[in-house]
Amino acid sequence: MLCLPHRQLKGLFFSTLRASFASSLRAPWALKALGIGLLLSCLATVSPSQAAERWQRAAVLADSFMEVALKREYLLGSSASLVRWQKPITVWVDSQLGDSSLQRQMSEIQFRHLSTITGHPLSFVPSAREANLRIAFIARENMTREAAAYVGKQQAATPGMRKALREGVCLTLFKTGPDHAITSGLILIPADYARQKARLVDCVVEESAQLMGLPNDSDNVFPSVFSDVTVDTWLSPLDYVLLKMLYASELSPGMSATQIRAALPAVIQRLAEQGELSHAIHRVRQGSLREWAGD
């Protein structure tokens, strides 16, 4: 029996229903019932693979991971080694501008959500001295000064950094050790400018996810907070799986693109068997800022 794609079948089914009522005096009911029965049969035989989202395909997951994990925003065409945290993350929320209580609450929910997804230990500390990750809500006019204080004036003056400070709403910076593990991180969120652009929550969600070790933005990765063409503020099911992949035991900091490509099929297969792909749309919401916001 010839079956059409699922969306076409749905449209054809309802068109057939409308037509059957409109022509009830001209066509025998038996023929109409037969036609509707055939359509229902086609609908019932749509396989799980046909119904699956595009991002759930192994090839799409692998390509998406390579895009956001190994490339670097504002350095076109570059490819680097895998980076991620190895030691526990200690976060200090540095509120210099805006509602400090709200900023801390959003930061705590978001980072604890990321810790739950990745399985990587994380805690909040009361001072900069105890932290290896600082999320700073500052004035936009102080962005360049804060970035230079962290990476040095020479690095802050490079074309890529100047472009990031000029074009970006918020900014993520991190440092790595000889083993390519992330040793410290800084998230700069200009609270005044981010609110003006209605991007305050977006900044918290996207920049924190990038600082886990997925630093690149790419329009080839969709739907995702790492894509500039997405309209979603929140972590997507794809983002959830990419974070799971990043902290998989089969991967480690310093791995090259070739090594990662070779390891990813086993990672994706294991996550699929654990239901992480099929249940990502529900699991990504649990304990999230989206759940907290009631969206």
Tab-separated table of N, CA, C and O in Angstrom, residues 182-274:
chain	number	residue	atom	x	y	z
A	182	ILE	N	39.116	23.134	31.697
A	182	ILE	CA	38.826	24.515	32.096
A	182	ILE	C	39.202	24.703	33.550
A	182	ILE	O	38.806	23.917	34.424
A	183	THR	N	39.993	25.735	33.826
A	183	THR	CA	40.434	26.000	35.191
A	183	THR	C	39.699	27.161	35.841
A	183	THR	O	39.608	27.241	37.069
A	184	SER	N	39.190	28.078	35.013
A	184	SER	CA	38.425	29.206	35.552
A	184	SER	C	37.554	29.791	34.448
A	184	SER	O	37.822	29.586	33.261
A	185	GLY	N	36.512	30.508	34.869
A	185	GLY	CA	35.616	31.096	33.888
A	185	GLY	C	35.021	32.406	34.364
A	185	GLY	O	34.949	32.672	35.570
A	186	LEU	N	34.620	33.225	33.400
A	186	LEU	CA	34.003	34.512	33.696
A	186	LEU	C	32.847	34.743	32.725
A	186	LEU	O	33.017	34.616	31.508
A	187	ILE	N	31.684	35.053	33.264
A	187	ILE	CA	30.533	35.438	32.458
A	187	ILE	C	30.224	36.895	32.746
A	187	ILE	O	29.987	37.261	33.902
A	188	LEU	N	30.252	37.719	31.710
A	188	LEU	CA	29.958	39.144	31.858
A	188	LEU	C	28.579	39.429	31.269
A	188	LEU	O	28.356	39.213	30.069
A	189	ILE	N	27.673	39.902	32.113
A	189	ILE	CA	26.324	40.236	31.667
A	189	ILE	C	26.058	41.707	31.988
A	189	ILE	O	25.940	42.080	33.157
A	190	PRO	N	25.998	42.555	30.959
A	190	PRO	CA	25.676	43.971	31.209
A	190	PRO	C	24.184	44.087	31.523
A	190	PRO	O	23.345	44.074	30.620
A	191	ALA	N	23.863	44.183	32.802
A	191	ALA	CA	22.464	44.108	33.233
A	191	ALA	C	21.605	45.201	32.598
A	191	ALA	O	20.444	44.969	32.250
A	192	ASP	N	22.186	46.381	32.428
A	192	ASP	CA	21.417	47.474	31.835
A	192	ASP	C	21.119	47.212	30.362
A	192	ASP	O	19.969	47.304	29.914
A	193	TYR	N	22.139	46.829	29.607
A	193	TYR	CA	21.975	46.604	28.175
A	193	TYR	C	21.166	45.334	27.897
A	193	TYR	O	20.340	45.292	26.976
A	194	ALA	N	21.406	44.293	28.689
A	194	ALA	CA	20.674	43.042	28.493
A	194	ALA	C	19.181	43.224	28.732
A	194	ALA	O	18.345	42.670	28.008
A	195	ARG	N	18.833	44.021	29.737
A	195	ARG	CA	17.411	44.299	29.974
A	195	ARG	C	16.819	45.133	28.842
A	195	ARG	O	15.694	44.910	28.407
A	196	GLN	N	17.580	46.074	28.360
A	196	GLN	CA	17.128	46.915	27.250
A	196	GLN	C	16.828	46.070	26.021
A	196	GLN	O	15.874	46.335	25.274
A	197	LYS	N	17.642	45.033	25.800
A	197	LYS	CA	17.470	44.145	24.653
A	197	LYS	C	16.548	42.967	24.962
A	197	LYS	O	16.377	42.091	24.106
A	198	ALA	N	15.986	42.923	26.168
A	198	ALA	CA	15.150	41.796	26.618
A	198	ALA	C	15.921	40.482	26.524
A	198	ALA	O	15.396	39.457	26.099
A	199	ARG	N	17.201	40.517	26.950
A	199	ARG	CA	18.065	39.348	26.815
A	199	ARG	C	18.669	38.906	28.143
A	199	ARG	O	19.596	38.083	28.149
A	200	LEU	N	18.177	39.396	29.255
A	200	LEU	CA	18.806	39.076	30.533
A	200	LEU	C	18.767	37.578	30.815
A	200	LEU	O	19.795	36.961	31.131
A	201	VAL	N	17.588	36.977	30.700
A	201	VAL	CA	17.464	35.541	30.943
A	201	VAL	C	18.233	34.752	29.890
A	201	VAL	O	18.910	33.769	30.201
A	202	ASP	N	18.148	35.192	28.628
A	202	ASP	CA	18.885	34.523	27.555
A	202	ASP	C	20.377	34.471	27.865
A	202	ASP	O	21.041	33.454	27.627
A	203	CYS	N	20.912	35.574	28.374
A	203	CYS	CA	22.334	35.637	28.686
A	203	CYS	C	22.707	34.622	29.768
A	203	CYS	O	23.725	33.933	29.645
A	204	VAL	N	21.902	34.543	30.800
A	204	VAL	CA	22.180	33.597	31.881
A	204	VAL	C	22.167	32.167	31.347
A	204	VAL	O	23.066	31.365	31.634
A	205	VAL	N	21.168	31.837	30.537
A	205	VAL	CA	21.017	30.469	30.031
A	205	VAL	C	22.129	30.118	29.043
A	205	VAL	O	22.820	29.098	29.190
A	206	GLU	N	22.325	30.958	28.025
A	206	GLU	CA	23.291	30.619	26.981
A	206	GLU	C	24.729	30.670	27.465
A	206	GLU	O	25.517	29.745	27.208
A	207	GLU	N	25.102	31.740	28.162
A	207	GLU	CA	26.503	31.889	28.557
A	207	GLU	C	26.927	30.822	29.557
A	207	GLU	O	28.056	30.329	29.506
A	208	SER	N	26.042	30.448	30.467
A	208	SER	CA	26.389	29.408	31.436
A	208	SER	C	26.574	28.063	30.736
A	208	SER	O	27.486	27.291	31.070
A	209	ALA	N	25.730	27.771	29.748
A	209	ALA	CA	25.867	26.519	28.998
A	209	ALA	C	27.168	26.508	28.201
A	209	ALA	O	27.862	25.482	28.120
A	210	GLN	N	27.529	27.647	27.617
A	210	GLN	CA	28.772	27.719	26.855
A	210	GLN	C	29.987	27.513	27.758
A	210	GLN	O	30.967	26.872	27.361
A	211	LEU	N	29.916	28.035	28.963
A	211	LEU	CA	31.051	27.928	29.870
A	211	LEU	C	31.250	26.506	30.402
A	211	LEU	O	32.278	26.193	30.985
A	212	MET	N	30.306	25.622	30.175
A	212	MET	CA	30.511	24.224	30.540
A	212	MET	C	31.478	23.545	29.571
A	212	MET	O	32.023	22.481	29.866
A	213	GLY	N	31.682	24.168	28.365
A	213	GLY	CA	32.613	23.603	27.400
A	213	GLY	C	32.065	23.525	25.995
A	213	GLY	O	32.623	22.817	25.150
A	214	LEU	N	31.000	24.269	25.728
A	214	LEU	CA	30.426	24.351	24.376
A	214	LEU	C	30.445	25.825	23.959
A	214	LEU	O	29.412	26.485	23.933
A	215	PRO	N	31.613	26.361	23.623
A	215	PRO	CA	31.774	27.816	23.509
A	215	PRO	C	31.325	28.454	22.207
A	215	PRO	O	31.280	29.688	22.116
A	216	ASN	N	30.985	27.672	21.196
A	216	ASN	CA	30.718	28.272	19.887
A	216	ASN	C	29.230	28.461	19.611
A	216	ASN	O	28.398	27.661	20.040
A	217	ASP	N	28.910	29.527	18.877
A	217	ASP	CA	27.570	29.730	18.325
A	217	ASP	C	27.586	29.278	16.871
A	217	ASP	O	28.552	29.535	16.152
A	218	SER	N	26.514	28.613	16.445
A	218	SER	CA	26.441	28.173	15.057
A	218	SER	C	24.988	28.075	14.616
A	218	SER	O	24.179	27.436	15.287
A	219	ASP	N	24.689	28.678	13.491
A	219	ASP	CA	23.343	28.583	12.932
A	219	ASP	C	23.064	27.208	12.347
A	219	ASP	O	21.924	26.895	11.990
A	220	ASN	N	24.089	26.367	12.253
A	220	ASN	CA	23.900	25.000	11.771
A	220	ASN	C	23.356	24.080	12.853
A	220	ASN	O	23.004	22.932	12.564
A	221	VAL	N	23.315	24.578	14.079
A	221	VAL	CA	22.832	23.783	15.208
A	221	VAL	C	21.464	24.326	15.599
A	221	VAL	O	21.343	25.456	16.081
A	222	PHE	N	20.431	23.507	15.397
A	222	PHE	CA	19.065	24.005	15.590
A	222	PHE	C	18.128	22.853	15.899
A	222	PHE	O	18.251	21.796	15.288
A	223	PRO	N	17.187	23.024	16.842
A	223	PRO	CA	16.954	24.203	17.690
A	223	PRO	C	17.910	24.204	18.876
A	223	PRO	O	18.139	23.175	19.500
A	224	SER	N	18.454	25.370	19.186
A	224	SER	CA	19.485	25.443	20.215
A	224	SER	C	19.704	26.880	20.660
A	224	SER	O	19.558	27.809	19.870
A	225	VAL	N	20.097	27.053	21.920
A	225	VAL	CA	20.479	28.387	22.389
A	225	VAL	C	21.816	28.803	21.789
A	225	VAL	O	22.198	29.968	21.865
A	226	PHE	N	22.532	27.848	21.187
A	226	PHE	CA	23.804	28.158	20.549
A	226	PHE	C	23.621	28.661	19.121
A	226	PHE	O	24.597	28.903	18.421
A	227	SER	N	22.387	28.796	18.669
A	227	SER	CA	22.096	29.280	17.331
A	227	SER	C	21.461	30.658	17.397
A	227	SER	O	20.524	30.885	18.163
A	228	ASP	N	21.937	31.573	16.577
A	228	ASP	CA	21.388	32.930	16.551
A	228	ASP	C	20.048	32.998	15.820
A	228	ASP	O	19.364	34.011	15.884
A	229	VAL	N	19.673	31.911	15.121
A	229	VAL	CA	18.397	31.930	14.413
A	229	VAL	C	17.274	31.316	15.244
A	229	VAL	O	16.129	31.333	14.824
A	230	THR	N	17.592	30.774	16.412
A	230	THR	CA	16.555	30.206	17.250
A	230	THR	C	15.754	31.305	17.918
A	230	THR	O	16.241	32.421	18.118
A	231	VAL	N	14.511	31.020	18.253
A	231	VAL	CA	13.670	32.005	18.926
A	231	VAL	C	13.430	31.605	20.374
A	231	VAL	O	12.677	32.261	21.083
A	232	ASP	N	14.077	30.538	20.822
A	232	ASP	CA	13.842	30.022	22.156
A	232	ASP	C	14.855	30.571	23.150
A	232	ASP	O	16.053	30.633	22.873
A	233	THR	N	14.370	30.947	24.321
A	233	THR	CA	15.238	31.441	25.390
A	233	THR	C	15.878	30.286	26.150
A	233	THR	O	16.984	30.420	26.659
A	234	TRP	N	15.201	29.167	26.206
A	234	TRP	CA	15.569	28.091	27.117
A	234	TRP	C	16.417	27.015	26.438
A	234	TRP	O	16.415	26.879	25.223
A	235	LEU	N	17.112	26.229	27.258
A	235	LEU	CA	17.832	25.078	26.732
A	235	LEU	C	16.864	24.172	25.985
A	235	LEU	O	15.785	23.859	26.484
A	236	SER	N	17.239	23.751	24.800
A	236	SER	CA	16.399	22.872	23.994
A	236	SER	C	16.736	21.412	24.308
A	236	SER	O	17.772	21.122	24.928
A	237	PRO	N	15.901	20.474	23.865
A	237	PRO	CA	16.252	19.060	24.019
A	237	PRO	C	17.596	18.724	23.379
A	237	PRO	O	18.356	17.918	23.909
A	238	LEU	N	17.904	19.355	22.241
A	238	LEU	CA	19.205	19.142	21.604
A	238	LEU	C	20.329	19.622	22.509
A	238	LEU	O	21.354	18.939	22.668
A	239	ASP	N	20.176	20.792	23.116
A	239	ASP	CA	21.199	21.303	24.028
A	239	ASP	C	21.427	20.346	25.197
A	239	ASP	O	22.558	20.121	25.633
A	240	TYR	N	20.336	19.796	25.702
A	240	TYR	CA	20.408	18.828	26.797
A	240	TYR	C	21.296	17.649	26.404
A	240	TYR	O	22.184	17.236	27.159
A	241	VAL	N	21.073	17.099	25.217
A	241	VAL	CA	21.851	15.949	24.765
A	241	VAL	C	23.298	16.338	24.496
A	241	VAL	O	24.227	15.586	24.814
A	242	LEU	N	23.536	17.524	23.921
A	242	LEU	CA	24.907	17.969	23.672
A	242	LEU	C	25.696	18.098	24.971
A	242	LEU	O	26.879	17.738	25.031
A	243	LEU	N	25.056	18.589	26.020
A	243	LEU	CA	25.726	18.683	27.326
A	243	LEU	C	26.012	17.303	27.897
A	243	LEU	O	27.061	17.070	28.505
A	244	LYS	N	25.080	16.384	27.696
A	244	LYS	CA	25.305	14.996	28.117
A	244	LYS	C	26.496	14.401	27.376
A	244	LYS	O	27.340	13.708	27.968
A	245	MET	N	26.567	14.662	26.085
A	245	MET	CA	27.674	14.161	25.278
A	245	MET	C	28.999	14.743	25.749
A	245	MET	O	30.014	14.033	25.823
A	246	LEU	N	29.014	16.033	26.051
A	246	LEU	CA	30.248	16.710	26.462
A	246	LEU	C	30.878	16.063	27.686
A	246	LEU	O	32.101	15.927	27.772
A	247	TYR	N	30.051	15.664	28.645
A	247	TYR	CA	30.579	15.096	29.891
A	247	TYR	C	30.489	13.571	29.914
A	247	TYR	O	30.547	12.955	30.975
A	248	ALA	N	30.381	12.960	28.736
A	248	ALA	CA	30.393	11.502	28.643
A	248	ALA	C	31.767	10.961	29.032
A	248	ALA	O	32.797	11.596	28.765
A	249	SER	N	31.779	9.795	29.641
A	249	SER	CA	33.042	9.200	30.098
A	249	SER	C	33.954	8.823	28.935
A	249	SER	O	35.174	8.696	29.105
A	250	GLU	N	33.373	8.647	27.749
A	250	GLU	CA	34.165	8.287	26.578
A	250	GLU	C	35.004	9.448	26.040
A	250	GLU	O	35.914	9.236	25.238
A	251	LEU	N	34.689	10.679	26.460
A	251	LEU	CA	35.412	11.860	26.006
A	251	LEU	C	36.267	12.419	27.133
A	251	LEU	O	35.988	12.193	28.314
A	252	SER	N	37.279	13.192	26.754
A	252	SER	CA	38.141	13.825	27.751
A	252	SER	C	38.744	15.094	27.164
A	252	SER	O	38.882	15.228	25.940
A	253	PRO	N	39.100	16.062	28.012
A	253	PRO	CA	39.705	17.300	27.520
A	253	PRO	C	40.965	17.020	26.707
A	253	PRO	O	41.738	16.117	27.032
A	254	GLY	N	41.145	17.798	25.659
A	254	GLY	CA	42.330	17.650	24.832
A	254	GLY	C	42.134	16.754	23.626
A	254	GLY	O	43.018	16.703	22.758
A	255	MET	N	41.015	16.049	23.545
A	255	MET	CA	40.782	15.176	22.399
A	255	MET	C	40.665	15.997	21.121
A	255	MET	O	40.106	17.090	21.116
A	256	SER	N	41.194	15.453	20.044
A	256	SER	CA	41.139	16.120	18.744
A	256	SER	C	39.818	15.812	18.053
A	256	SER	O	39.051	14.944	18.490
A	257	ALA	N	39.578	16.487	16.930
A	257	ALA	CA	38.357	16.259	16.165
A	257	ALA	C	38.268	14.811	15.692
A	257	ALA	O	37.204	14.192	15.747
A	258	THR	N	39.392	14.256	15.249
A	258	THR	CA	39.406	12.865	14.776
A	258	THR	C	39.069	11.899	15.906
A	258	THR	O	38.278	10.958	15.723
A	259	GLN	N	39.641	12.120	17.060
A	259	GLN	CA	39.371	11.256	18.209
A	259	GLN	C	37.917	11.351	18.656
A	259	GLN	O	37.286	10.346	19.005
A	260	ILE	N	37.387	12.556	18.628
A	260	ILE	CA	35.995	12.751	19.052
A	260	ILE	C	35.042	12.087	18.081
A	260	ILE	O	34.088	11.405	18.486
A	261	ARG	N	35.276	12.260	16.791
A	261	ARG	CA	34.433	11.635	15.766
A	261	ARG	C	34.382	10.118	15.963
A	261	ARG	O	33.343	9.481	15.800
A	262	ALA	N	35.522	9.541	16.315
A	262	ALA	CA	35.591	8.091	16.499
A	262	ALA	C	34.836	7.645	17.749
A	262	ALA	O	34.281	6.541	17.788
A	263	ALA	N	34.793	8.504	18.768
A	263	ALA	CA	34.166	8.132	20.040
A	263	ALA	C	32.669	8.408	20.080
A	263	ALA	O	31.932	7.756	20.843
A	264	LEU	N	32.185	9.355	19.286
A	264	LEU	CA	30.799	9.793	19.393
A	264	LEU	C	29.735	8.722	19.103
A	264	LEU	O	28.697	8.705	19.772
A	265	PRO	N	29.933	7.829	18.116
A	265	PRO	CA	28.881	6.826	17.892
A	265	PRO	C	28.535	6.016	19.129
A	265	PRO	O	27.352	5.763	19.411
A	266	ALA	N	29.539	5.610	19.903
A	266	ALA	CA	29.287	4.846	21.121
A	266	ALA	C	28.589	5.706	22.173
A	266	ALA	O	27.705	5.228	22.903
A	267	VAL	N	28.962	6.985	22.256
A	267	VAL	CA	28.334	7.905	23.212
A	267	VAL	C	26.856	8.074	22.883
A	267	VAL	O	25.985	7.967	23.755
A	268	ILE	N	26.573	8.336	21.619
A	268	ILE	CA	25.191	8.564	21.190
A	268	ILE	C	24.348	7.308	21.358
A	268	ILE	O	23.193	7.366	21.795
A	269	GLN	N	24.931	6.153	21.031
A	269	GLN	CA	24.211	4.896	21.187
A	269	GLN	C	23.853	4.645	22.648
A	269	GLN	O	22.724	4.242	22.968
A	270	ARG	N	24.798	4.899	23.542
A	270	ARG	CA	24.536	4.693	24.978
A	270	ARG	C	23.448	5.640	25.477
A	270	ARG	O	22.548	5.227	26.221
A	271	LEU	N	23.510	6.902	25.068
A	271	LEU	CA	22.497	7.867	25.489
A	271	LEU	C	21.120	7.481	24.951
A	271	LEU	O	20.108	7.645	25.640
A	272	ALA	N	21.085	6.966	23.728
A	272	ALA	CA	19.814	6.514	23.156
A	272	ALA	C	19.247	5.356	23.955
A	272	ALA	O	18.039	5.311	24.249
A	273	GLU	N	20.095	4.419	24.329
A	273	GLU	CA	19.644	3.260	25.104
A	273	GLU	C	19.154	3.668	26.490
A	273	GLU	O	18.284	2.995	27.071
A	274	GLN	N	19.693	4.749	27.020
A	274	GLN	CA	19.278	5.244	28.329
A	274	GLN	C	18.025	6.116	28.255
A	274	GLN	O	17.553	6.604	29.278
